[in-house]
Amino acid sequence: MTRLVVVLGDQLSIELASLRHATAGKDRIVMAEVREEARYVPHHPKKIIFLFSAMRHFAEKLRGLGWQVDYYYYDMGYGSLLEAVQHSQQKTMASEVLITECGEYRLQNAFRQEWPTALKVPVQILHDDRFICPHEEFQAWAKGRRQLRMEYFYREMRRKTGLLMNGSEPEGGRWNFDSDNRARYQGDPPCPTALRFAPDAITQQVTNLVKTEFKDHFGDPEHFALAVTREHALQALTHFIEQSLPWFGDYQDAMASDHDSLFHSLLSPYLNAGLLLPLEVCQAAEAAWQQGKAPLNAVEGFIRQIIGWREYVRGIYWLTMPSYLENNVLNSTAPLPALYWGAPTKMFCASQAIRVTREHAHAHHIQRLMVTGNLALLLGVDVEEIHRWYLAVYADAYEWVELPNTLGMVMHADGGLLASKPYAASGKYVQRMSDYCGHCHYKVGTADQSDSCPLNALYWHFIDRHSKRFKNHPRMAMIYRSWEKMDQQKRQRIIMRGNWLVANSDSL
Ligand code: FAD
Ligand code: DLZ
């Protein structure tokens, strides 16, 4: 009997478990562009162009390999994945639906609870073994630990994969070279130009559709240049390994007004949609080190992001959902400032982070964490609102990876489950790591004046309003001592300015 194999927009890998468990020519694949997935947040137009085009190319590839594919185009008007699968099921009288677990609790729950009843056939859900750490392994690792820390999880993943290992010891005698990775970028070596892929006929067709159907979504659909096939994604990987990896470590935390992505890989949309696999990407980086083409601090730093952070945030997501979404321990409820949706701002750092987001559906990690993230944390922006913003605006955004980064790493809303202390910072951090402050209307050297960098007063405001929670935190005690030593009147002026900024965040 025929089975239906559902392939989601972020499951575009030939190695996918459900494809391995099915038979080309006998079983039938269902892929669908549907309103529910395209509209659960107002996705950036480039994210939708990327996914729809990559899905259409993948369907072509599957057909070329002998698969029968039912592909539902957006303009066929299907509301949900279930509706599309129901249509194929009624047409084929398939006996079973096969699917690889997905990246979002909402949909995974629907597969379990709704689909078997609605479809009247069994729905078999397979583990997604493109990831390195299965859920059970993460649960076993987390069980009984007083604190979860990425660093210890990461070491387990190094041992498991053998990446950068010399027997049972880490290559270079250290697990982590992060302390070597904090340089400010001064223009040398020159940054590579990003690899751009000219849109083919499929991408052009999708772009026209997106420009019409999603014209109300934040983001620029023009100049789309992402890879939409595995072949091109592999070219992007090679480009990164050759052109950027050697300096990835040194400038990982830097920001520069002339260079939107510095030496970052820009591989996250491909990894998350399945065009590249995490292990192959790490192995390519390790090979570059073995061949003497990239130093250890760069390669270790890069691999840590993938087998460390990426797997760790996924583990936390599935360990804690759905209750993770409810966390808001700092009671953050302020509205998201209009600048996040493109309103003008005098803060140069924020205007840069939003500009790259609007243009590319991408911003690098430090822009997300220390600019838009830090500002939202200091202002106390509503956790759900900022979560939905991050989920909407980046081409790599899926809830399993976005939510722990936003709610845990940025907003500290989980009370320290993901990271021990908040990444709160004043304007000094931006000044140290970028050239932004030199272009800014505000003065980074002061905190209590009407033209002082808003991050400065907001930082102390945050420290003051959360003193009960953080005062005795061993890594924050020094900050509280500095705050308490500050002149009483200056403190008052800073708090007044902080109050004003929180209340007038649309005027930043
Ligand atoms: P590089 O700097 O080149 O890093 C290499 C790879 O490591 C990335 O492609 C990514 O797969 C992985 N990686 C790096 N940092 C992280 C991290 N903190 N968590 C998970 N994986 C990581 N990443 C997403 O893939 N999707 C998201 O929706 C997402 N949302 C984020 C939201 C916030 C608030 C923050 C602070 C970070 C978020 N990140 C997210 C993590 C990170 O910012 C992006 O992975 C990175 O900027 C992607 O660019 P890149 O491919 O050039 O990364
Ligand atoms: C993000 C997205 C969008 C915009 N559209 C679709 C779609 O039309 N069809 C589809 O199968 N997947 C889409 N996706 C990705 C899904 O939302 C993603 O598979 C789930 O969120 C699980 O990670």
mmCIF file of N, CA, C and O in Angstrom, residues 305-358:
data_model
loop_
_atom_site.group_PDB
_atom_site.id
_atom_site.type_symbol
_atom_site.label_atom_id
_atom_site.label_comp_id
_atom_site.label_asym_id
_atom_site.label_seq_id
_atom_site.Cartn_x
_atom_site.Cartn_y
_atom_site.Cartn_z
ATOM 1 N N GLN A 305 29.734 26.756 17.899
ATOM 2 C CA GLN A 305 28.420 27.348 17.631
ATOM 3 C C GLN A 305 27.439 26.274 17.156
ATOM 4 O O GLN A 305 26.258 26.326 17.456
ATOM 5 N N ILE A 306 27.976 25.295 16.415
ATOM 6 C CA ILE A 306 27.069 24.331 15.777
ATOM 7 C C ILE A 306 26.801 23.108 16.655
ATOM 8 O O ILE A 306 25.650 22.807 16.961
ATOM 9 N N ILE A 307 27.878 22.432 17.099
ATOM 10 C CA ILE A 307 27.575 21.249 17.934
ATOM 11 C C ILE A 307 27.338 21.654 19.384
ATOM 12 O O ILE A 307 26.794 20.888 20.163
ATOM 13 N N GLY A 308 27.738 22.871 19.731
ATOM 14 C CA GLY A 308 27.473 23.390 21.077
ATOM 15 C C GLY A 308 26.145 24.124 21.113
ATOM 16 O O GLY A 308 25.094 23.548 21.383
ATOM 17 N N TRP A 309 26.170 25.417 20.767
ATOM 18 C CA TRP A 309 24.966 26.247 20.936
ATOM 19 C C TRP A 309 23.755 25.728 20.187
ATOM 20 O O TRP A 309 22.645 25.683 20.713
ATOM 21 N N ARG A 310 23.946 25.367 18.930
ATOM 22 C CA ARG A 310 22.778 24.984 18.121
ATOM 23 C C ARG A 310 22.078 23.744 18.709
ATOM 24 O O ARG A 310 20.860 23.694 18.826
ATOM 25 N N GLU A 311 22.879 22.752 19.104
ATOM 26 C CA GLU A 311 22.285 21.537 19.671
ATOM 27 C C GLU A 311 21.745 21.801 21.081
ATOM 28 O O GLU A 311 20.723 21.249 21.481
ATOM 29 N N TYR A 312 22.441 22.657 21.819
ATOM 30 C CA TYR A 312 22.050 22.959 23.201
ATOM 31 C C TYR A 312 20.697 23.675 23.239
ATOM 32 O O TYR A 312 19.814 23.308 24.012
ATOM 33 N N VAL A 313 20.507 24.689 22.379
ATOM 34 C CA VAL A 313 19.228 25.411 22.413
ATOM 35 C C VAL A 313 18.092 24.488 21.963
ATOM 36 O O VAL A 313 16.981 24.553 22.496
ATOM 37 N N ARG A 314 18.380 23.599 21.032
ATOM 38 C CA ARG A 314 17.341 22.654 20.609
ATOM 39 C C ARG A 314 16.973 21.729 21.768
ATOM 40 O O ARG A 314 15.804 21.425 22.010
ATOM 41 N N GLY A 315 18.004 21.264 22.492
ATOM 42 C CA GLY A 315 17.760 20.394 23.651
ATOM 43 C C GLY A 315 16.884 21.096 24.676
ATOM 44 O O GLY A 315 15.906 20.525 25.176
ATOM 45 N N ILE A 316 17.203 22.350 24.971
ATOM 46 C CA ILE A 316 16.425 23.111 25.963
ATOM 47 C C ILE A 316 14.980 23.272 25.484
ATOM 48 O O ILE A 316 14.029 23.149 26.253
ATOM 49 N N TYR A 317 14.824 23.560 24.192
ATOM 50 C CA TYR A 317 13.473 23.769 23.647
ATOM 51 C C TYR A 317 12.596 22.540 23.897
ATOM 52 O O TYR A 317 11.519 22.625 24.482
ATOM 53 N N TRP A 318 13.104 21.380 23.482
ATOM 54 C CA TRP A 318 12.252 20.188 23.583
ATOM 55 C C TRP A 318 12.167 19.653 25.013
ATOM 56 O O TRP A 318 11.222 18.957 25.367
ATOM 57 N N LEU A 319 13.141 20.014 25.836
ATOM 58 C CA LEU A 319 13.091 19.618 27.248
ATOM 59 C C LEU A 319 11.983 20.358 27.980
ATOM 60 O O LEU A 319 11.379 19.834 28.908
ATOM 61 N N THR A 320 11.709 21.583 27.571
ATOM 62 C CA THR A 320 10.863 22.459 28.390
ATOM 63 C C THR A 320 9.533 22.859 27.752
ATOM 64 O O THR A 320 8.699 23.461 28.420
ATOM 65 N N MET A 321 9.365 22.615 26.467
ATOM 66 C CA MET A 321 8.112 23.054 25.834
ATOM 67 C C MET A 321 6.955 22.151 26.253
ATOM 68 O O MET A 321 7.160 20.978 26.527
ATOM 69 N N PRO A 322 5.701 22.689 26.362
ATOM 70 C CA PRO A 322 5.306 24.024 25.969
ATOM 71 C C PRO A 322 5.459 25.089 27.072
ATOM 72 O O PRO A 322 5.252 26.266 26.811
ATOM 73 N N SER A 323 5.842 24.672 28.298
ATOM 74 C CA SER A 323 5.810 25.664 29.381
ATOM 75 C C SER A 323 6.902 26.730 29.212
ATOM 76 O O SER A 323 6.801 27.818 29.765
ATOM 77 N N TYR A 324 7.967 26.426 28.438
ATOM 78 C CA TYR A 324 9.059 27.393 28.250
ATOM 79 C C TYR A 324 8.518 28.737 27.756
ATOM 80 O O TYR A 324 8.962 29.800 28.172
ATOM 81 N N LEU A 325 7.540 28.640 26.877
ATOM 82 C CA LEU A 325 6.938 29.825 26.255
ATOM 83 C C LEU A 325 6.276 30.756 27.274
ATOM 84 O O LEU A 325 6.082 31.938 27.018
ATOM 85 N N GLU A 326 5.922 30.199 28.424
ATOM 86 C CA GLU A 326 5.205 30.991 29.438
ATOM 87 C C GLU A 326 6.156 31.792 30.326
ATOM 88 O O GLU A 326 5.733 32.636 31.100
ATOM 89 N N ASN A 327 7.456 31.494 30.265
ATOM 90 C CA ASN A 327 8.402 32.120 31.201
ATOM 91 C C ASN A 327 8.520 33.624 30.985
ATOM 92 O O ASN A 327 8.626 34.086 29.850
ATOM 93 N N ASN A 328 8.545 34.348 32.101
ATOM 94 C CA ASN A 328 8.814 35.790 32.025
ATOM 95 C C ASN A 328 9.234 36.267 33.420
ATOM 96 O O ASN A 328 8.572 37.114 34.024
ATOM 97 N N VAL A 329 10.351 35.718 33.923
ATOM 98 C CA VAL A 329 10.688 35.952 35.336
ATOM 99 C C VAL A 329 11.037 37.419 35.622
ATOM 100 O O VAL A 329 10.929 37.848 36.761
ATOM 101 N N LEU A 330 11.438 38.177 34.613
ATOM 102 C CA LEU A 330 11.753 39.588 34.878
ATOM 103 C C LEU A 330 10.523 40.484 34.653
ATOM 104 O O LEU A 330 10.635 41.712 34.684
ATOM 105 N N ASN A 331 9.362 39.840 34.465
ATOM 106 C CA ASN A 331 8.116 40.586 34.241
ATOM 107 C C ASN A 331 8.264 41.652 33.156
ATOM 108 O O ASN A 331 7.897 42.808 33.344
ATOM 109 N N SER A 332 8.826 41.267 32.050
ATOM 110 C CA SER A 332 9.027 42.210 30.937
ATOM 111 C C SER A 332 7.720 42.351 30.165
ATOM 112 O O SER A 332 7.232 41.364 29.605
ATOM 113 N N THR A 333 7.180 43.550 30.138
ATOM 114 C CA THR A 333 5.865 43.742 29.502
ATOM 115 C C THR A 333 5.793 45.013 28.648
ATOM 116 O O THR A 333 4.727 45.375 28.164
ATOM 117 N N ALA A 334 6.914 45.725 28.494
ATOM 118 C CA ALA A 334 6.879 46.994 27.743
ATOM 119 C C ALA A 334 6.627 46.719 26.254
ATOM 120 O O ALA A 334 6.973 45.653 25.746
ATOM 121 N N PRO A 335 6.038 47.687 25.548
ATOM 122 C CA PRO A 335 5.797 47.467 24.110
ATOM 123 C C PRO A 335 7.104 47.462 23.315
ATOM 124 O O PRO A 335 8.074 48.114 23.712
ATOM 125 N N LEU A 336 7.095 46.731 22.215
ATOM 126 C CA LEU A 336 8.264 46.713 21.316
ATOM 127 C C LEU A 336 8.341 48.072 20.607
ATOM 128 O O LEU A 336 7.381 48.486 19.955
ATOM 129 N N PRO A 337 9.467 48.787 20.718
ATOM 130 C CA PRO A 337 9.556 50.099 20.066
ATOM 131 C C PRO A 337 9.365 49.998 18.555
ATOM 132 O O PRO A 337 9.750 49.003 17.929
ATOM 133 N N ALA A 338 8.813 51.066 17.995
ATOM 134 C CA ALA A 338 8.514 51.078 16.563
ATOM 135 C C ALA A 338 9.769 50.916 15.704
ATOM 136 O O ALA A 338 9.697 50.450 14.572
ATOM 137 N N LEU A 339 10.940 51.252 16.268
ATOM 138 C CA LEU A 339 12.172 51.150 15.461
ATOM 139 C C LEU A 339 12.412 49.719 14.991
ATOM 140 O O LEU A 339 13.022 49.489 13.952
ATOM 141 N N TYR A 340 11.925 48.730 15.757
ATOM 142 C CA TYR A 340 12.129 47.327 15.356
ATOM 143 C C TYR A 340 11.436 47.019 14.028
ATOM 144 O O TYR A 340 11.827 46.128 13.307
ATOM 145 N N TRP A 341 10.363 47.759 13.769
ATOM 146 C CA TRP A 341 9.651 47.552 12.491
ATOM 147 C C TRP A 341 10.040 48.620 11.474
ATOM 148 O O TRP A 341 9.322 48.886 10.521
ATOM 149 N N GLY A 342 11.192 49.269 11.709
ATOM 150 C CA GLY A 342 11.733 50.141 10.676
ATOM 151 C C GLY A 342 11.519 51.625 10.896
ATOM 152 O O GLY A 342 11.926 52.428 10.037
ATOM 153 N N ALA A 343 10.883 52.033 11.994
ATOM 154 C CA ALA A 343 10.719 53.472 12.242
ATOM 155 C C ALA A 343 12.098 54.097 12.468
ATOM 156 O O ALA A 343 12.995 53.432 12.999
ATOM 157 N N PRO A 344 12.279 55.361 12.068
ATOM 158 C CA PRO A 344 13.602 55.979 12.223
ATOM 159 C C PRO A 344 14.039 56.009 13.687
ATOM 160 O O PRO A 344 13.213 56.151 14.582
ATOM 161 N N THR A 345 15.353 55.873 13.909
ATOM 162 C CA THR A 345 15.913 55.978 15.246
ATOM 163 C C THR A 345 17.235 56.736 15.175
ATOM 164 O O THR A 345 17.952 56.624 14.175
ATOM 165 N N LYS A 346 17.540 57.456 16.251
ATOM 166 C CA LYS A 346 18.825 58.173 16.293
ATOM 167 C C LYS A 346 19.935 57.273 16.839
ATOM 168 O O LYS A 346 21.086 57.678 16.878
ATOM 169 N N MET A 347 19.565 56.086 17.313
ATOM 170 C CA MET A 347 20.594 55.151 17.817
ATOM 171 C C MET A 347 21.245 54.473 16.614
ATOM 172 O O MET A 347 20.602 53.649 15.943
ATOM 173 N N PHE A 348 22.511 54.775 16.355
ATOM 174 C CA PHE A 348 23.148 54.253 15.143
ATOM 175 C C PHE A 348 23.236 52.718 15.176
ATOM 176 O O PHE A 348 22.994 52.053 14.171
ATOM 177 N N CYS A 349 23.583 52.171 16.348
ATOM 178 C CA CYS A 349 23.732 50.699 16.433
ATOM 179 C C CYS A 349 22.416 50.017 16.069
ATOM 180 O O CYS A 349 22.382 49.061 15.285
ATOM 181 N N ALA A 350 21.307 50.535 16.630
ATOM 182 C CA ALA A 350 20.003 49.919 16.346
ATOM 183 C C ALA A 350 19.630 50.117 14.878
ATOM 184 O O ALA A 350 19.124 49.192 14.232
ATOM 185 N N SER A 351 19.920 51.309 14.337
ATOM 186 C CA SER A 351 19.540 51.551 12.940
ATOM 187 C C SER A 351 20.306 50.606 12.004
ATOM 188 O O SER A 351 19.767 50.125 11.014
ATOM 189 N N GLN A 352 21.575 50.305 12.354
ATOM 190 C CA GLN A 352 22.364 49.363 11.532
ATOM 191 C C GLN A 352 21.783 47.950 11.621
ATOM 192 O O GLN A 352 21.620 47.267 10.612
ATOM 193 N N ALA A 353 21.487 47.512 12.830
ATOM 194 C CA ALA A 353 20.966 46.145 13.010
ATOM 195 C C ALA A 353 19.623 45.974 12.302
ATOM 196 O O ALA A 353 19.359 44.940 11.683
ATOM 197 N N ILE A 354 18.798 47.009 12.358
ATOM 198 C CA ILE A 354 17.486 46.898 11.699
ATOM 199 C C ILE A 354 17.649 47.019 10.181
ATOM 200 O O ILE A 354 16.969 46.323 9.425
ATOM 201 N N ARG A 355 18.562 47.870 9.749
ATOM 202 C CA ARG A 355 18.787 47.982 8.290
ATOM 203 C C ARG A 355 19.202 46.637 7.693
ATOM 204 O O ARG A 355 18.624 46.184 6.709
ATOM 205 N N VAL A 356 20.199 45.967 8.326
ATOM 206 C CA VAL A 356 20.640 44.688 7.745
ATOM 207 C C VAL A 356 19.515 43.662 7.815
ATOM 208 O O VAL A 356 19.348 42.845 6.911
ATOM 209 N N THR A 357 18.740 43.731 8.862
ATOM 210 C CA THR A 357 17.615 42.799 9.000
ATOM 211 C C THR A 357 16.617 43.021 7.861
ATOM 212 O O THR A 357 16.174 42.061 7.221
ATOM 213 N N ARG A 358 16.278 44.272 7.628
ATOM 214 C CA ARG A 358 15.307 44.577 6.573
ATOM 215 C C ARG A 358 15.863 44.172 5.197
ATOM 216 O O ARG A 358 15.189 43.548 4.403
#
